[in-house]
């Protein structure tokens, strides 16, 4: 039995180390099995340098047809699990075929690796980076050892960052104007804004700002869209400015009941002066687990973020207006 | 139904408190273990209990207070956290991660307080941020309490002048701006409460609102406490901003309360200097606002201010406080078309009080107020509203109380015009007030003109006003009133006879219109007042200027004659008779025989025609006799006529004893001590003898009807008369006559049939003692009495 076990055990230990392991930042990465491990963090254009150590088990001979190390950037779609799409694939041959009797160290180096995409662990899609060492063998299977690492890419402050400003409402019933100071936010940014109530004839229970993540995978007819609400942030309690005096309210209810109870038909209105109440918006993004916006990553998936302004009326009907924002990872400039 | 609601509310409150306490417990545990994350989590959950909409303000307050206590601990915890190295800026961000807005903002305010104390950022920036963020709560109740919490934690941290949080420049503006903004928002929320919920619960809502008003008003209080708010800042910024909010909120409850608040919390000096700004607002308020109370308060405060600090008075003049107030009131009344009369009058009444206190020397102001008031009242007819009436009385009483002198009030030309709008009853009350004022202050009213004015004021008492229902007048009250008028008439006096005569004529004119019920009260004082004048003239030379128009006793008597005649016509013969006799006596003293005779004639006519009651007759005849006895002006013929008549009347009295007494009294008519030509001893004796006869007849009548001869009193009385004349030296009265009379009396007393009468016995005994005494006295009297044997 011992023999048998020994036969299936890899005849050697393989480990991958990075040359700057001591100084490089580590981040946690959630694995398939649900456990988090700490892995090194890289960014685009960095050189990945390290060593592969192969240590045959005591007294064993390791015969191989070659040793190589690959750097793979892979996208795995949930509906196509196990099928990795490699968008980046770099190979370094470490050894010619031969035999290994003792511990051997192979240094490797991938210089200035193009890693335009970030690691991402979504609902329906995963994007990951691995270093994969393969010891090819003839008769028995190859020995493979993988090391995950994470890539994050930083963006400088955008030179143009327009505010989001829009006037929306339902004719003669609710006119609001909202304004978010920027359209692009970094991950630790604060959303600052104001909501102006220009006309209000419905009874509002509350108003909240949601941050929604829209992950779409696949393209064409086989597109899966997954929307998550990451943040629900209450902005306002009850109705501002007194209204309700107009009898139009009842009419309005009928209107909503007969058409749609959920979605508010937003419509651009003529600009008003800001006469009514204004409600401040200040939402810190830090507590939420956002990623940067990913647009059409290798034709496989996109991750977009939206600010959704939701008004809940007295009868719990929700009226909302969604606005896309761009999220980026800010390059910290000293 | 209502009980059910209250019960439910009790339950909800209990649930809220339970939830709050549970989370507070976990929060404390987290705080004890310095677990910031959990502490924040549980504090937010704890504060979530305040998100309820189910509680009435009263119950919500209870919940709030518990949360408030917990928040104190949270604040201390935050403070400790910063000491442990957590940056307060981070903390300020951390609390904002809370998803629910209400807990978030409570925590934010709490950290904000720590932040300001840390002085890591200027207080003004933090405050500005807080007050701005609080906009997120638009629910009236929750918003009010949140902002009140903000106000509470920020009170001692305003960047006020001299405060440790004072910033670089213009810092005071930031403090003011902060409070003003919080105030404005709170007021908006408070006003909005009115418009939420069904109309049928309006009353309950108003009650709830009034429970919350102090939360709003506290901001004004804070403003007034800010050291840096000086007059300029108040005038330029604070007041206009507050007033703008007051006007714009268009809510009557808020407007009333806030105006009142402004007046109460800021110093009077400020009010005085900003009077115009403040007053301009009043006409812009909602018609239903009870402006009168507020404005009255203001005027009252200003009056008190003027009263307390004399140095403030020039300021009042400088800012023309009076005319501004007057204008403002006019405008308010104009603006509030359906303000009840009551309101308008109250305003004027307050203004008048103000004017009297602040400008006691400016009578024209007071008159102006009354004039404005008349203008307001005109066209409204008599005032029916009892409250309004009360206010008018207050209005009219004010000058009297202030000056303690009706004369001053008489100078107010508009005074009587205001009176005209009172109903009759009140008019009387007012008149009484006027009279009492005169009495109390012993005011001399010295010219006919003033008298005219005065009578104009007390018209209500002087004559029947239109439509008075006599039946309703209480007899006692009426007497009281008329007595006071009578007293008033006595107070009218001028040493100059000409003027006094005018006064009398004026009074006469007024009282003659008073009707039969009043004349008996008003005529006598006038008559005596006139007689006083007569006596005054009497001492002077007759008609010193030879002027026809000059006042002479004759003219006065003519006047008197008319006055009394009016009384006689009512008829009140008894009183008229007395007055005639009084006049006759006065005429006697003036040596005006025809006048005196005329008065007597009038008296006799009255006696004959009007006085039929026997008792009244007795009194009247004695009065006539008494008066006539003292008359010396008459010639023999006139006197004869009059005495003859009097004697005749005496003998015609109904009861014998009365006849007897009247007749022996008549004897005096023929014997006047100091006038030799009027000592007719014979007729004296005749009278006495006649009296004796009547006394005899009376005895006999008594004997026949009762079986006893009755008392000898009459005889004793006649004996006394005999003795009197005997002493006076009437030759017709002889010792023999007296002697026989004594015997008759003694005899009568001893007779079996005579009834025992101790009084009469005693009387007789003392008469005899007197004779004895005179005898023993010796001298002339003793000699005279000597022959009489007792």
XYZ file of C-alpha atoms in Angstrom, chain B residues 58-428:
371
model
C -45.152 63.979 23.584
C -44.195 60.322 23.518
C -41.527 60.898 20.937
C -39.943 63.354 23.284
C -39.755 60.698 25.936
C -37.952 58.391 23.559
C -35.721 61.187 22.390
C -34.666 62.027 25.904
C -33.519 58.489 26.489
C -31.576 58.517 23.253
C -30.170 61.872 24.248
C -28.786 60.449 27.464
C -27.161 57.626 25.573
C -25.684 60.040 23.082
C -23.894 61.813 25.918
C -22.089 58.537 26.561
C -21.390 58.102 22.881
C -19.844 61.520 22.805
C -17.607 60.691 25.721
C -16.640 57.464 23.988
C -15.749 59.340 20.797
C -13.657 61.694 22.807
C -11.781 58.799 24.359
C -11.330 57.229 20.944
C -9.637 60.357 19.691
C -7.392 60.283 22.737
C -6.549 56.687 21.909
C -5.302 57.816 18.555
C -8.276 57.545 16.270
C -8.340 60.697 14.234
C -11.457 62.725 14.696
C -11.624 63.321 10.969
C -11.775 59.571 10.394
C -14.408 59.288 13.026
C -16.361 62.015 11.309
C -16.286 59.961 8.143
C -16.900 56.644 9.836
C -20.203 57.609 11.346
C -21.367 58.668 7.930
C -21.139 55.135 6.683
C -24.394 54.374 8.421
C -27.033 53.570 5.862
C -29.982 55.097 7.660
C -30.026 58.791 7.640
C -31.486 59.553 11.027
C -29.004 57.559 13.129
C -26.270 58.794 10.851
C -27.072 62.414 11.456
C -27.414 61.999 15.213
C -24.013 60.400 15.282
C -22.622 63.019 12.974
C -23.778 65.805 15.261
C -22.257 63.951 18.181
C -18.897 63.522 16.494
C -19.188 67.066 15.229
C -19.300 68.226 18.792
C -16.095 66.322 19.562
C -14.586 67.610 16.353
C -15.225 71.229 17.251
C -13.800 70.682 20.698
C -10.680 69.161 19.207
C -10.210 72.389 17.260
C -8.771 70.440 14.376
C -11.048 72.294 12.050
C -12.726 75.678 12.420
C -15.969 75.433 14.302
C -17.770 77.347 11.612
C -16.994 74.757 8.951
C -18.185 71.885 11.029
C -21.318 73.666 12.081
C -22.077 74.615 8.537
C -21.667 71.067 7.428
C -23.890 69.750 10.196
C -26.693 72.171 9.654
C -26.556 71.485 5.962
C -26.551 67.723 6.304
C -29.550 67.830 8.591
C -31.627 68.830 5.609
C -31.929 65.168 4.862
C -34.555 64.826 7.545
C -37.682 66.349 6.152
C -40.031 64.619 8.511
C -41.312 67.402 10.742
C -41.193 65.625 14.046
C -37.936 63.772 13.525
C -36.373 66.786 11.873
C -37.332 69.076 14.700
C -35.841 66.810 17.294
C -32.691 66.198 15.313
C -32.136 69.887 14.791
C -32.936 70.561 18.356
C -30.237 68.049 19.234
C -27.875 69.888 16.943
C -28.760 73.143 18.569
C -28.243 71.586 21.964
C -24.782 70.181 21.268
C -23.630 73.274 19.422
C -24.835 75.884 21.871
C -21.611 76.164 23.773
C -19.478 75.757 20.683
C -20.565 78.652 18.553
C -17.742 80.781 17.216
C -19.039 83.677 19.206
C -16.971 86.676 20.096
C -14.920 85.843 23.134
C -15.610 82.162 22.763
C -12.707 79.756 22.545
C -14.011 78.688 19.164
C -13.840 82.158 17.770
C -12.260 82.085 14.366
C -10.295 84.682 12.481
C -12.531 87.205 10.861
C -16.226 87.718 10.720
C -16.565 84.707 12.873
C -19.630 86.014 14.558
C -21.435 85.987 11.263
C -20.805 82.288 11.041
C -22.304 81.693 14.419
C -25.320 83.772 13.562
C -25.639 82.219 10.176
C -25.596 78.779 11.689
C -28.300 79.486 14.224
C -30.403 81.332 11.700
C -30.250 78.506 9.279
C -31.140 75.952 11.868
C -33.954 78.160 13.001
C -35.268 78.608 9.487
C -35.239 74.924 8.785
C -36.857 74.066 12.078
C -39.566 76.549 11.494
C -40.243 75.147 8.070
C -40.566 71.695 9.519
C -42.764 72.923 12.273
C -45.042 74.746 9.896
C -45.200 71.743 7.637
C -46.688 69.679 10.419
C -49.828 71.668 9.965
C -50.302 70.429 6.462
C -49.895 66.760 7.063
C -52.569 64.316 7.883
C -56.307 64.513 7.544
C -58.147 67.768 8.037
C -60.310 66.416 10.812
C -57.312 66.074 13.080
C -56.469 69.714 12.738
C -57.157 70.484 16.339
C -55.014 67.684 17.650
C -52.271 68.712 15.292
C -52.379 72.247 16.492
C -52.076 71.033 20.014
C -49.130 68.884 19.122
C -47.535 71.752 17.343
C -47.842 74.005 20.289
C -46.083 71.358 22.345
C -43.170 71.602 19.981
C -42.949 75.311 19.574
C -40.283 75.828 22.157
C -37.932 73.670 20.156
C -38.145 76.292 17.439
C -38.141 79.230 19.771
C -35.016 78.027 21.495
C -33.034 79.079 18.449
C -34.118 82.647 18.939
C -33.101 82.363 22.512
C -29.692 81.112 21.440
C -29.413 84.049 19.061
C -30.179 86.460 21.818
C -27.483 84.868 23.944
C -24.772 85.234 21.369
C -22.427 87.812 22.746
C -21.507 89.171 19.360
C -25.023 90.038 18.312
C -24.903 93.751 18.867
C -27.480 96.230 17.745
C -26.029 96.630 14.286
C -25.829 92.958 13.628
C -29.282 92.477 15.022
C -30.681 95.219 12.884
C -28.891 94.337 9.693
C -28.957 90.589 9.768
C -30.618 88.792 12.602
C -33.937 90.537 12.714
C -34.526 90.812 8.976
C -33.692 87.183 8.500
C -35.901 86.005 11.296
C -38.729 88.208 10.164
C -38.389 87.053 6.621
C -38.926 83.542 7.822
C -41.830 84.598 9.968
C -43.580 86.321 7.110
C -42.834 83.727 4.522
C -43.977 80.752 6.502
C -47.538 82.061 6.227
C -48.599 80.074 9.217
C -50.643 81.703 11.897
C -49.477 79.626 14.831
C -45.851 80.120 13.915
C -46.245 83.799 13.228
C -47.927 84.439 16.501
C -45.481 82.423 18.516
C -42.375 83.699 16.805
C -43.319 87.349 16.940
C -43.992 86.886 20.585
C -40.698 85.118 20.975
C -38.773 87.870 19.239
C -40.325 90.421 21.488
C -39.588 88.401 24.590
C -36.040 87.238 23.990
C -34.340 90.280 22.563
C -33.626 93.357 24.649
C -36.054 96.260 24.623
C -33.371 98.580 23.509
C -33.054 96.601 20.312
C -36.760 96.660 19.770
C -36.796 100.365 20.117
C -34.073 100.836 17.583
C -35.587 98.414 15.122
C -39.156 99.354 15.715
C -39.809 100.213 12.135
C -38.539 96.926 10.790
C -40.439 95.006 13.375
C -43.661 96.882 12.894
C -43.567 96.655 9.155
C -44.017 92.959 9.525
C -47.278 93.016 11.388
C -49.512 93.972 8.485
C -47.988 91.171 6.493
C -48.976 88.480 8.931
C -51.831 86.097 8.303
C -55.265 87.524 9.019
C -55.911 84.929 11.669
C -52.863 85.798 13.721
C -53.697 87.278 17.046
C -51.687 90.397 16.391
C -53.228 92.415 19.112
C -51.772 90.291 21.866
C -48.336 90.349 20.348
C -48.327 94.010 19.597
C -49.731 94.784 22.997
C -46.924 92.782 24.528
C -44.440 94.821 22.598
C -45.941 98.076 23.689
C -46.141 96.897 27.230
C -42.499 95.927 27.203
C -41.510 99.241 25.732
C -43.570 101.081 28.301
C -41.889 99.155 31.070
C -38.559 99.827 29.523
C -39.291 103.531 29.443
C -40.487 103.375 33.001
C -37.398 101.589 34.253
C -34.737 103.590 32.547
C -35.225 107.273 32.252
C -32.227 107.641 29.994
C -34.039 105.632 27.368
C -36.710 108.256 26.957
C -34.836 110.441 24.489
C -34.416 107.361 22.380
C -38.131 106.919 22.225
C -38.471 110.423 20.905
C -35.619 109.996 18.577
C -37.061 106.957 16.909
C -40.562 108.415 16.994
C -41.778 105.307 18.650
C -45.250 106.595 19.105
C -46.026 107.597 15.590
C -44.509 104.414 14.290
C -46.658 102.332 16.539
C -49.683 104.342 15.657
C -49.063 103.919 11.970
C -48.397 100.261 12.372
C -51.640 99.694 14.172
C -53.489 101.520 11.455
C -51.894 99.351 8.852
C -52.515 96.166 10.744
C -56.175 96.942 11.054
C -56.327 97.831 7.421
C -54.568 94.637 6.453
C -56.688 92.416 8.622
C -60.053 93.247 7.235
C -61.973 90.868 9.412
C -60.239 91.643 12.652
C -62.933 91.948 15.288
C -63.560 95.316 16.863
C -62.212 93.826 20.007
C -58.823 93.436 18.424
C -58.650 96.951 17.122
C -59.698 98.401 20.412
C -57.202 96.286 22.308
C -54.467 97.592 20.095
C -55.446 101.169 20.671
C -55.810 100.572 24.324
C -52.266 99.237 24.470
C -51.003 102.105 22.412
C -52.691 104.541 24.687
C -51.109 102.943 27.704
C -47.793 103.098 25.971
C -48.250 106.741 25.119
C -49.329 107.585 28.618
C -46.336 105.867 30.140
C -43.727 107.006 27.742
C -45.014 110.426 26.820
C -47.131 111.542 29.733
C -46.607 115.110 28.641
C -47.976 114.539 25.179
C -51.687 114.717 25.632
C -52.060 115.184 21.929
C -50.731 111.670 21.454
C -53.406 110.269 23.642
C -56.012 112.240 21.784
C -54.595 111.034 18.532
C -54.971 107.446 19.688
C -58.547 108.034 20.649
C -59.136 109.723 17.333
C -57.762 106.765 15.447
C -59.881 104.523 17.531
C -62.989 106.532 16.718
C -62.100 106.285 13.096
C -61.979 102.547 13.390
C -65.201 102.348 15.263
C -67.132 104.658 13.015
C -69.586 102.923 10.847
C -69.781 99.928 13.107
C -72.567 101.264 15.273
C -72.790 100.430 18.932
C -70.476 97.728 20.010
C -72.168 94.570 21.052
C -69.152 92.431 21.691
C -68.623 92.315 25.408
C -64.886 91.791 25.096
C -64.581 94.846 22.912
C -66.596 96.808 25.380
C -64.318 95.773 28.154
C -61.367 96.926 26.141
C -62.944 100.284 25.459
C -63.518 100.736 29.137
C -59.868 99.914 29.689
C -58.936 102.320 26.960
C -60.954 105.101 28.448
C -59.930 104.400 31.998
C -56.259 104.537 31.182
C -55.921 108.308 30.946
C -57.961 108.764 34.089
C -55.749 106.404 36.018
C -52.623 107.914 34.657
C -53.356 111.572 35.197
C -55.606 111.121 38.185
C -57.398 114.075 36.855
C -60.510 114.155 34.824
C -59.684 117.622 33.657
C -56.918 116.160 31.596
C -59.233 113.668 30.093
C -61.655 116.453 29.318
C -59.031 117.976 27.129
C -59.101 114.901 24.952
C -61.556 115.926 22.318
C -62.002 112.430 21.057
C -62.766 110.989 24.438
C -66.533 111.401 24.338
C -66.602 110.304 20.741
C -65.247 106.977 21.726
C -67.812 106.751 24.464
C -70.560 106.993 21.939
C -69.750 103.563 20.668
C -70.378 101.925 23.960
C -73.643 100.351 24.788
C -75.736 102.050 27.425
C -74.806 99.751 30.221
C -71.111 100.218 29.681
C -71.522 103.864 29.121
C -72.844 104.029 32.626
